[in-house]
Amino acid sequence: MNQFDVSEYLRLLRQRGCAIGDPFEFRHVTGSTNDDAKRAAREGCVVGATFLADEQTGGRGRRGRQWVSNAGEALLFSVVVRPRLRPQELSNLTLAVGLGVREALARHCAPAPRLK
């Protein structure tokens, strides 16, 4: 398994002028990237702040289900956004973003990634 190269990621991010992904925090292991992002959002971080981990030990999925992933098994990240949506519309955003990421990755991965 390849190690995530933080310095190469940051170099490419700046080279391409991406607004999402900076600031960036990488952890080999975290309880939940979503918890990391929520904490930063409450502390006033900027839109686009991104939190990535190799392994997640305490994530939660839909309906409170546990979402644990060992290193190298999944793409685990959360991005801080502040959309102007009503709460009942947020699940549509989550689904749309997941499908968009899957579609982008499918062009470069075999077999195509699956959504959980």
mmCIF file of N, CA, C and O in Angstrom, residues 23-116:
data_model
loop_
_atom_site.group_PDB
_atom_site.id
_atom_site.type_symbol
_atom_site.label_atom_id
_atom_site.label_comp_id
_atom_site.label_asym_id
_atom_site.label_seq_id
_atom_site.Cartn_x
_atom_site.Cartn_y
_atom_site.Cartn_z
ATOM 1 N N PRO A 23 -7.239 24.919 4.277
ATOM 2 C CA PRO A 23 -6.168 24.152 4.913
ATOM 3 C C PRO A 23 -6.469 22.653 4.918
ATOM 4 O O PRO A 23 -7.598 22.241 4.696
ATOM 5 N N PHE A 24 -5.430 21.894 5.165
ATOM 6 C CA PHE A 24 -5.495 20.449 5.065
ATOM 7 C C PHE A 24 -4.900 19.817 6.305
ATOM 8 O O PHE A 24 -3.838 20.226 6.765
ATOM 9 N N GLU A 25 -5.602 18.816 6.832
ATOM 10 C CA GLU A 25 -5.087 18.087 7.990
ATOM 11 C C GLU A 25 -5.136 16.599 7.691
ATOM 12 O O GLU A 25 -6.187 16.072 7.313
ATOM 13 N N PHE A 26 -3.997 15.946 7.847
ATOM 14 C CA PHE A 26 -3.904 14.505 7.616
ATOM 15 C C PHE A 26 -3.536 13.808 8.916
ATOM 16 O O PHE A 26 -2.648 14.252 9.642
ATOM 17 N N ARG A 27 -4.239 12.720 9.205
ATOM 18 C CA ARG A 27 -3.916 11.868 10.347
ATOM 19 C C ARG A 27 -3.856 10.426 9.873
ATOM 20 O O ARG A 27 -4.676 10.009 9.068
ATOM 21 N N HIS A 28 -2.892 9.698 10.391
ATOM 22 C CA HIS A 28 -2.847 8.274 10.050
ATOM 23 C C HIS A 28 -4.074 7.586 10.621
ATOM 24 O O HIS A 28 -4.690 6.760 9.951
ATOM 25 N N VAL A 29 -4.439 7.921 11.871
ATOM 26 C CA VAL A 29 -5.611 7.338 12.515
ATOM 27 C C VAL A 29 -6.403 8.457 13.175
ATOM 28 O O VAL A 29 -5.838 9.337 13.810
ATOM 29 N N THR A 30 -7.717 8.418 12.994
ATOM 30 C CA THR A 30 -8.599 9.355 13.675
ATOM 31 C C THR A 30 -9.851 8.610 14.112
ATOM 32 O O THR A 30 -10.161 7.551 13.555
ATOM 33 N N GLY A 31 -10.543 9.178 15.063
ATOM 34 C CA GLY A 31 -11.832 8.606 15.419
ATOM 35 C C GLY A 31 -12.808 8.778 14.277
ATOM 36 O O GLY A 31 -13.452 7.842 13.829
ATOM 37 N N SER A 32 -12.887 10.015 13.761
ATOM 38 C CA SER A 32 -13.833 10.333 12.692
ATOM 39 C C SER A 32 -13.392 11.618 12.000
ATOM 40 O O SER A 32 -13.209 12.643 12.662
ATOM 41 N N THR A 33 -13.229 11.566 10.689
ATOM 42 C CA THR A 33 -12.889 12.793 9.959
ATOM 43 C C THR A 33 -14.021 13.810 10.080
ATOM 44 O O THR A 33 -13.785 15.014 10.089
ATOM 45 N N ASN A 34 -15.244 13.318 10.179
ATOM 46 C CA ASN A 34 -16.386 14.216 10.331
ATOM 47 C C ASN A 34 -16.311 14.968 11.662
ATOM 48 O O ASN A 34 -16.578 16.168 11.726
ATOM 49 N N ASP A 35 -15.935 14.269 12.731
ATOM 50 C CA ASP A 35 -15.758 14.935 14.023
ATOM 51 C C ASP A 35 -14.630 15.958 13.950
ATOM 52 O O ASP A 35 -14.732 17.052 14.518
ATOM 53 N N ASP A 36 -13.545 15.610 13.250
ATOM 54 C CA ASP A 36 -12.431 16.553 13.096
ATOM 55 C C ASP A 36 -12.907 17.822 12.378
ATOM 56 O O ASP A 36 -12.585 18.939 12.784
ATOM 57 N N ALA A 37 -13.687 17.643 11.309
ATOM 58 C CA ALA A 37 -14.192 18.780 10.542
ATOM 59 C C ALA A 37 -15.188 19.609 11.356
ATOM 60 O O ALA A 37 -15.150 20.849 11.319
ATOM 61 N N LYS A 38 -16.066 18.939 12.085
ATOM 62 C CA LYS A 38 -17.041 19.670 12.911
ATOM 63 C C LYS A 38 -16.343 20.525 13.960
ATOM 64 O O LYS A 38 -16.723 21.669 14.201
ATOM 65 N N ARG A 39 -15.337 19.969 14.591
ATOM 66 C CA ARG A 39 -14.593 20.697 15.615
ATOM 67 C C ARG A 39 -13.945 21.947 15.000
ATOM 68 O O ARG A 39 -14.041 23.043 15.548
ATOM 69 N N ALA A 40 -13.324 21.780 13.856
ATOM 70 C CA ALA A 40 -12.679 22.917 13.197
ATOM 71 C C ALA A 40 -13.705 23.955 12.752
ATOM 72 O O ALA A 40 -13.467 25.166 12.852
ATOM 73 N N ALA A 41 -14.850 23.502 12.257
ATOM 74 C CA ALA A 41 -15.902 24.426 11.814
ATOM 75 C C ALA A 41 -16.408 25.257 12.988
ATOM 76 O O ALA A 41 -16.618 26.472 12.857
ATOM 77 N N ARG A 42 -16.592 24.614 14.124
ATOM 78 C CA ARG A 42 -17.037 25.348 15.321
ATOM 79 C C ARG A 42 -16.001 26.377 15.752
ATOM 80 O O ARG A 42 -16.337 27.383 16.352
ATOM 81 N N GLU A 43 -14.733 26.101 15.457
ATOM 82 C CA GLU A 43 -13.653 27.024 15.817
ATOM 83 C C GLU A 43 -13.435 28.097 14.754
ATOM 84 O O GLU A 43 -12.541 28.915 14.877
ATOM 85 N N GLY A 44 -14.271 28.061 13.685
ATOM 86 C CA GLY A 44 -14.236 29.121 12.676
ATOM 87 C C GLY A 44 -13.334 28.898 11.484
ATOM 88 O O GLY A 44 -12.975 29.858 10.792
ATOM 89 N N CYS A 45 -12.983 27.666 11.187
ATOM 90 C CA CYS A 45 -12.126 27.416 10.024
ATOM 91 C C CYS A 45 -12.810 27.867 8.737
ATOM 92 O O CYS A 45 -14.024 28.053 8.683
ATOM 93 N N VAL A 46 -12.027 28.030 7.696
ATOM 94 C CA VAL A 46 -12.548 28.500 6.415
ATOM 95 C C VAL A 46 -13.234 27.374 5.656
ATOM 96 O O VAL A 46 -12.953 26.185 5.870
ATOM 97 N N VAL A 47 -14.130 27.753 4.760
ATOM 98 C CA VAL A 47 -14.763 26.795 3.854
ATOM 99 C C VAL A 47 -13.668 26.158 3.002
ATOM 100 O O VAL A 47 -12.766 26.837 2.525
ATOM 101 N N GLY A 48 -13.760 24.864 2.853
ATOM 102 C CA GLY A 48 -12.775 24.135 2.066
ATOM 103 C C GLY A 48 -11.761 23.382 2.903
ATOM 104 O O GLY A 48 -11.015 22.563 2.378
ATOM 105 N N ALA A 49 -11.723 23.668 4.208
ATOM 106 C CA ALA A 49 -10.807 22.927 5.077
ATOM 107 C C ALA A 49 -11.114 21.442 4.937
ATOM 108 O O ALA A 49 -12.269 21.029 4.945
ATOM 109 N N THR A 50 -10.059 20.644 4.804
ATOM 110 C CA THR A 50 -10.223 19.229 4.503
ATOM 111 C C THR A 50 -9.472 18.378 5.521
ATOM 112 O O THR A 50 -8.352 18.712 5.907
ATOM 113 N N PHE A 51 -10.098 17.276 5.907
ATOM 114 C CA PHE A 51 -9.566 16.382 6.926
ATOM 115 C C PHE A 51 -9.549 14.974 6.350
ATOM 116 O O PHE A 51 -10.591 14.461 5.951
ATOM 117 N N LEU A 52 -8.364 14.378 6.283
ATOM 118 C CA LEU A 52 -8.184 13.074 5.655
ATOM 119 C C LEU A 52 -7.489 12.136 6.632
ATOM 120 O O LEU A 52 -6.643 12.579 7.408
ATOM 121 N N ALA A 53 -7.846 10.867 6.596
ATOM 122 C CA ALA A 53 -7.208 9.868 7.454
ATOM 123 C C ALA A 53 -7.009 8.569 6.695
ATOM 124 O O ALA A 53 -7.774 8.240 5.784
ATOM 125 N N ASP A 54 -5.972 7.827 7.080
ATOM 126 C CA ASP A 54 -5.752 6.484 6.551
ATOM 127 C C ASP A 54 -6.714 5.490 7.183
ATOM 128 O O ASP A 54 -7.162 4.559 6.547
ATOM 129 N N GLU A 55 -6.982 5.719 8.475
ATOM 130 C CA GLU A 55 -7.796 4.765 9.234
ATOM 131 C C GLU A 55 -8.749 5.539 10.135
ATOM 132 O O GLU A 55 -8.390 6.561 10.707
ATOM 133 N N GLN A 56 -9.973 5.038 10.241
ATOM 134 C CA GLN A 56 -11.005 5.665 11.060
ATOM 135 C C GLN A 56 -11.547 4.627 12.041
ATOM 136 O O GLN A 56 -11.933 3.543 11.637
ATOM 137 N N THR A 57 -11.570 4.996 13.324
ATOM 138 C CA THR A 57 -11.951 4.026 14.350
ATOM 139 C C THR A 57 -13.323 4.278 14.966
ATOM 140 O O THR A 57 -13.854 3.396 15.639
ATOM 141 N N GLY A 58 -13.891 5.465 14.760
ATOM 142 C CA GLY A 58 -15.155 5.782 15.425
ATOM 143 C C GLY A 58 -16.120 6.552 14.570
ATOM 144 O O GLY A 58 -16.888 7.366 15.079
ATOM 145 N N GLY A 59 -16.104 6.308 13.275
ATOM 146 C CA GLY A 59 -17.022 7.012 12.389
ATOM 147 C C GLY A 59 -18.450 6.515 12.541
ATOM 148 O O GLY A 59 -18.702 5.446 13.098
ATOM 149 N N ARG A 60 -19.371 7.316 12.054
ATOM 150 C CA ARG A 60 -20.793 6.953 12.092
ATOM 151 C C ARG A 60 -21.383 7.124 10.707
ATOM 152 O O ARG A 60 -21.123 8.112 10.023
ATOM 153 N N GLY A 61 -22.181 6.187 10.340
ATOM 154 C CA GLY A 61 -22.885 6.255 9.066
ATOM 155 C C GLY A 61 -24.327 6.648 9.288
ATOM 156 O O GLY A 61 -24.704 7.168 10.341
ATOM 157 N N ARG A 62 -25.130 6.373 8.297
ATOM 158 C CA ARG A 62 -26.561 6.659 8.408
ATOM 159 C C ARG A 62 -27.186 5.867 9.539
ATOM 160 O O ARG A 62 -26.762 4.761 9.846
ATOM 161 N N ARG A 63 -28.185 6.474 10.131
ATOM 162 C CA ARG A 63 -28.948 5.842 11.215
ATOM 163 C C ARG A 63 -28.067 5.419 12.381
ATOM 164 O O ARG A 63 -28.331 4.428 13.059
ATOM 165 N N GLY A 64 -26.968 6.154 12.594
ATOM 166 C CA GLY A 64 -26.102 5.887 13.734
ATOM 167 C C GLY A 64 -25.244 4.644 13.625
ATOM 168 O O GLY A 64 -24.620 4.226 14.597
ATOM 169 N N ARG A 65 -25.192 4.043 12.446
ATOM 170 C CA ARG A 65 -24.382 2.836 12.274
ATOM 171 C C ARG A 65 -22.900 3.181 12.379
ATOM 172 O O ARG A 65 -22.455 4.224 11.920
ATOM 173 N N GLN A 66 -22.139 2.262 12.944
ATOM 174 C CA GLN A 66 -20.705 2.451 13.094
ATOM 175 C C GLN A 66 -20.026 2.383 11.723
ATOM 176 O O GLN A 66 -20.374 1.557 10.878
ATOM 177 N N TRP A 67 -19.046 3.260 11.515
ATOM 178 C CA TRP A 67 -18.305 3.283 10.263
ATOM 179 C C TRP A 67 -16.826 3.236 10.605
ATOM 180 O O TRP A 67 -16.195 4.242 10.864
ATOM 181 N N VAL A 68 -16.277 2.035 10.631
ATOM 182 C CA VAL A 68 -14.873 1.824 10.934
ATOM 183 C C VAL A 68 -14.202 1.356 9.663
ATOM 184 O O VAL A 68 -14.754 0.538 8.923
ATOM 185 N N SER A 69 -13.016 1.883 9.395
ATOM 186 C CA SER A 69 -12.297 1.467 8.203
ATOM 187 C C SER A 69 -10.819 1.330 8.535
ATOM 188 O O SER A 69 -10.211 2.239 9.095
ATOM 189 N N ASN A 70 -10.258 0.190 8.199
ATOM 190 C CA ASN A 70 -8.836 -0.036 8.409
ATOM 191 C C ASN A 70 -8.020 0.698 7.356
ATOM 192 O O ASN A 70 -8.527 1.038 6.280
ATOM 193 N N ALA A 71 -6.761 0.910 7.646
ATOM 194 C CA ALA A 71 -5.869 1.624 6.728
ATOM 195 C C ALA A 71 -5.886 0.970 5.348
ATOM 196 O O ALA A 71 -5.827 -0.254 5.226
ATOM 197 N N GLY A 72 -6.014 1.789 4.330
ATOM 198 C CA GLY A 72 -5.968 1.320 2.953
ATOM 199 C C GLY A 72 -7.254 0.748 2.407
ATOM 200 O O GLY A 72 -7.299 0.323 1.257
ATOM 201 N N GLU A 73 -8.331 0.744 3.180
ATOM 202 C CA GLU A 73 -9.580 0.147 2.723
ATOM 203 C C GLU A 73 -10.557 1.139 2.113
ATOM 204 O O GLU A 73 -11.505 0.735 1.452
ATOM 205 N N ALA A 74 -10.384 2.420 2.378
ATOM 206 C CA ALA A 74 -11.388 3.387 1.928
ATOM 207 C C ALA A 74 -10.763 4.765 1.798
ATOM 208 O O ALA A 74 -9.689 5.041 2.329
ATOM 209 N N LEU A 75 -11.464 5.615 1.099
ATOM 210 C CA LEU A 75 -11.107 7.026 1.005
ATOM 211 C C LEU A 75 -11.885 7.726 2.113
ATOM 212 O O LEU A 75 -13.109 7.801 2.074
ATOM 213 N N LEU A 76 -11.177 8.205 3.129
ATOM 214 C CA LEU A 76 -11.813 8.765 4.323
ATOM 215 C C LEU A 76 -11.465 10.241 4.433
ATOM 216 O O LEU A 76 -10.335 10.597 4.762
ATOM 217 N N PHE A 77 -12.431 11.092 4.124
ATOM 218 C CA PHE A 77 -12.169 12.521 4.250
ATOM 219 C C PHE A 77 -13.470 13.277 4.481
ATOM 220 O O PHE A 77 -14.552 12.805 4.153
ATOM 221 N N SER A 78 -13.328 14.453 5.074
ATOM 222 C CA SER A 78 -14.452 15.360 5.282
ATOM 223 C C SER A 78 -13.984 16.760 4.891
ATOM 224 O O SER A 78 -12.842 17.130 5.145
ATOM 225 N N VAL A 79 -14.892 17.512 4.282
ATOM 226 C CA VAL A 79 -14.604 18.878 3.848
ATOM 227 C C VAL A 79 -15.627 19.798 4.497
ATOM 228 O O VAL A 79 -16.826 19.503 4.488
ATOM 229 N N VAL A 80 -15.154 20.914 5.030
ATOM 230 C CA VAL A 80 -16.052 21.888 5.640
ATOM 231 C C VAL A 80 -16.692 22.735 4.543
ATOM 232 O O VAL A 80 -15.990 23.338 3.731
ATOM 233 N N VAL A 81 -18.009 22.720 4.509
ATOM 234 C CA VAL A 81 -18.786 23.584 3.613
ATOM 235 C C VAL A 81 -19.871 24.250 4.456
ATOM 236 O O VAL A 81 -20.220 23.763 5.522
ATOM 237 N N ARG A 82 -20.339 25.340 3.971
ATOM 238 C CA ARG A 82 -21.428 26.041 4.663
ATOM 239 C C ARG A 82 -22.499 26.396 3.635
ATOM 240 O O ARG A 82 -22.699 27.559 3.311
ATOM 241 N N PRO A 83 -23.195 25.377 3.132
ATOM 242 C CA PRO A 83 -24.194 25.626 2.092
ATOM 243 C C PRO A 83 -25.416 26.342 2.661
ATOM 244 O O PRO A 83 -25.751 26.189 3.833
ATOM 245 N N ARG A 84 -26.052 27.080 1.825
ATOM 246 C CA ARG A 84 -27.288 27.757 2.223
ATOM 247 C C ARG A 84 -28.463 26.858 1.851
ATOM 248 O O ARG A 84 -29.176 27.117 0.876
ATOM 249 N N LEU A 85 -28.620 25.812 2.625
ATOM 250 C CA LEU A 85 -29.678 24.831 2.388
ATOM 251 C C LEU A 85 -30.460 24.635 3.672
ATOM 252 O O LEU A 85 -29.932 24.789 4.768
ATOM 253 N N ARG A 86 -31.700 24.239 3.491
ATOM 254 C CA ARG A 86 -32.501 23.857 4.657
ATOM 255 C C ARG A 86 -32.010 22.486 5.132
ATOM 256 O O ARG A 86 -31.517 21.692 4.332
ATOM 257 N N PRO A 87 -32.155 22.205 6.423
ATOM 258 C CA PRO A 87 -31.651 20.923 6.948
ATOM 259 C C PRO A 87 -32.150 19.702 6.171
ATOM 260 O O PRO A 87 -31.385 18.766 5.939
ATOM 261 N N GLN A 88 -33.402 19.721 5.730
ATOM 262 C CA GLN A 88 -33.939 18.563 5.012
ATOM 263 C C GLN A 88 -33.320 18.399 3.621
ATOM 264 O O GLN A 88 -33.474 17.356 3.002
ATOM 265 N N GLU A 89 -32.600 19.400 3.133
ATOM 266 C CA GLU A 89 -31.952 19.317 1.823
ATOM 267 C C GLU A 89 -30.515 18.808 1.899
ATOM 268 O O GLU A 89 -29.919 18.490 0.871
ATOM 269 N N LEU A 90 -29.962 18.729 3.094
ATOM 270 C CA LEU A 90 -28.554 18.365 3.238
ATOM 271 C C LEU A 90 -28.245 16.943 2.788
ATOM 272 O O LEU A 90 -27.170 16.689 2.259
ATOM 273 N N SER A 91 -29.167 16.013 2.981
ATOM 274 C CA SER A 91 -28.890 14.641 2.558
ATOM 275 C C SER A 91 -28.726 14.561 1.039
ATOM 276 O O SER A 91 -27.948 13.746 0.542
ATOM 277 N N ASN A 92 -29.429 15.410 0.302
ATOM 278 C CA ASN A 92 -29.260 15.438 -1.155
ATOM 279 C C ASN A 92 -27.856 15.895 -1.531
ATOM 280 O O ASN A 92 -27.253 15.378 -2.468
ATOM 281 N N LEU A 93 -27.330 16.869 -0.796
ATOM 282 C CA LEU A 93 -25.969 17.348 -1.050
ATOM 283 C C LEU A 93 -24.962 16.228 -0.806
ATOM 284 O O LEU A 93 -24.066 16.003 -1.619
ATOM 285 N N THR A 94 -25.114 15.521 0.291
ATOM 286 C CA THR A 94 -24.206 14.418 0.618
ATOM 287 C C THR A 94 -24.208 13.368 -0.479
ATOM 288 O O THR A 94 -23.153 12.905 -0.923
ATOM 289 N N LEU A 95 -25.377 12.993 -0.957
ATOM 290 C CA LEU A 95 -25.484 12.002 -2.022
ATOM 291 C C LEU A 95 -24.847 12.512 -3.316
ATOM 292 O O LEU A 95 -24.083 11.799 -3.971
ATOM 293 N N ALA A 96 -25.123 13.755 -3.683
ATOM 294 C CA ALA A 96 -24.578 14.326 -4.919
ATOM 295 C C ALA A 96 -23.047 14.388 -4.884
ATOM 296 O O ALA A 96 -22.374 14.047 -5.864
ATOM 297 N N VAL A 97 -22.504 14.806 -3.758
ATOM 298 C CA VAL A 97 -21.044 14.875 -3.638
ATOM 299 C C VAL A 97 -20.440 13.478 -3.715
ATOM 300 O O VAL A 97 -19.440 13.256 -4.415
ATOM 301 N N GLY A 98 -21.024 12.521 -3.018
ATOM 302 C CA GLY A 98 -20.527 11.145 -3.072
ATOM 303 C C GLY A 98 -20.527 10.591 -4.481
ATOM 304 O O GLY A 98 -19.557 9.964 -4.921
ATOM 305 N N LEU A 99 -21.595 10.815 -5.209
ATOM 306 C CA LEU A 99 -21.671 10.340 -6.593
ATOM 307 C C LEU A 99 -20.652 11.041 -7.487
ATOM 308 O O LEU A 99 -20.043 10.420 -8.358
ATOM 309 N N GLY A 100 -20.449 12.345 -7.246
ATOM 310 C CA GLY A 100 -19.455 13.090 -8.029
ATOM 311 C C GLY A 100 -18.041 12.589 -7.786
ATOM 312 O O GLY A 100 -17.262 12.422 -8.735
ATOM 313 N N VAL A 101 -17.705 12.336 -6.541
ATOM 314 C CA VAL A 101 -16.373 11.805 -6.221
ATOM 315 C C VAL A 101 -16.204 10.421 -6.827
ATOM 316 O O VAL A 101 -15.177 10.115 -7.437
ATOM 317 N N ARG A 102 -17.230 9.597 -6.720
ATOM 318 C CA ARG A 102 -17.155 8.256 -7.302
ATOM 319 C C ARG A 102 -16.939 8.324 -8.814
ATOM 320 O O ARG A 102 -16.112 7.619 -9.370
ATOM 321 N N GLU A 103 -17.688 9.195 -9.479
ATOM 322 C CA GLU A 103 -17.550 9.329 -10.930
ATOM 323 C C GLU A 103 -16.149 9.789 -11.316
ATOM 324 O O GLU A 103 -15.551 9.255 -12.256
ATOM 325 N N ALA A 104 -15.611 10.755 -10.588
ATOM 326 C CA ALA A 104 -14.258 11.246 -10.889
ATOM 327 C C ALA A 104 -13.215 10.153 -10.676
ATOM 328 O O ALA A 104 -12.306 9.980 -11.495
ATOM 329 N N LEU A 105 -13.343 9.393 -9.602
ATOM 330 C CA LEU A 105 -12.381 8.333 -9.313
ATOM 331 C C LEU A 105 -12.511 7.155 -10.269
ATOM 332 O O LEU A 105 -11.521 6.502 -10.587
ATOM 333 N N ALA A 106 -13.713 6.881 -10.729
ATOM 334 C CA ALA A 106 -13.945 5.736 -11.618
ATOM 335 C C ALA A 106 -13.136 5.856 -12.902
ATOM 336 O O ALA A 106 -12.777 4.838 -13.503
ATOM 337 N N ARG A 107 -12.821 7.060 -13.299
ATOM 338 C CA ARG A 107 -12.014 7.280 -14.515
ATOM 339 C C ARG A 107 -10.577 6.817 -14.331
ATOM 340 O O ARG A 107 -9.845 6.631 -15.299
ATOM 341 N N HIS A 108 -10.156 6.667 -13.077
ATOM 342 C CA HIS A 108 -8.756 6.359 -12.783
ATOM 343 C C HIS A 108 -8.565 5.067 -12.000
ATOM 344 O O HIS A 108 -7.423 4.716 -11.709
ATOM 345 N N CYS A 109 -9.640 4.381 -11.662
ATOM 346 C CA CYS A 109 -9.538 3.192 -10.810
ATOM 347 C C CYS A 109 -10.235 2.005 -11.465
ATOM 348 O O CYS A 109 -11.260 2.152 -12.102
ATOM 349 N N ALA A 110 -9.637 0.844 -11.261
ATOM 350 C CA ALA A 110 -10.284 -0.391 -11.666
ATOM 351 C C ALA A 110 -10.105 -1.378 -10.539
ATOM 352 O O ALA A 110 -8.985 -1.575 -10.091
ATOM 353 N N PRO A 111 -11.153 -1.975 -10.051
ATOM 354 C CA PRO A 111 -12.542 -1.726 -10.418
ATOM 355 C C PRO A 111 -13.021 -0.367 -9.902
ATOM 356 O O PRO A 111 -12.377 0.245 -9.055
ATOM 357 N N ALA A 112 -14.126 0.082 -10.435
ATOM 358 C CA ALA A 112 -14.696 1.376 -10.034
ATOM 359 C C ALA A 112 -15.009 1.371 -8.545
ATOM 360 O O ALA A 112 -15.454 0.349 -8.004
ATOM 361 N N PRO A 113 -14.766 2.487 -7.873
ATOM 362 C CA PRO A 113 -15.066 2.557 -6.436
ATOM 363 C C PRO A 113 -16.562 2.390 -6.169
ATOM 364 O O PRO A 113 -17.405 2.696 -7.019
ATOM 365 N N ARG A 114 -16.882 1.916 -4.972
ATOM 366 C CA ARG A 114 -18.261 1.768 -4.544
ATOM 367 C C ARG A 114 -18.550 2.788 -3.446
ATOM 368 O O ARG A 114 -17.660 3.168 -2.702
ATOM 369 N N LEU A 115 -19.792 3.195 -3.351
ATOM 370 C CA LEU A 115 -20.212 4.090 -2.272
ATOM 371 C C LEU A 115 -20.792 3.276 -1.142
ATOM 372 O O LEU A 115 -21.499 2.297 -1.375
ATOM 373 N N LYS A 116 -20.490 3.700 0.081
ATOM 374 C CA LYS A 116 -21.059 3.026 1.244
ATOM 375 C C LYS A 116 -22.050 3.973 1.877
ATOM 376 O O LYS A 116 -21.804 5.134 2.029
#
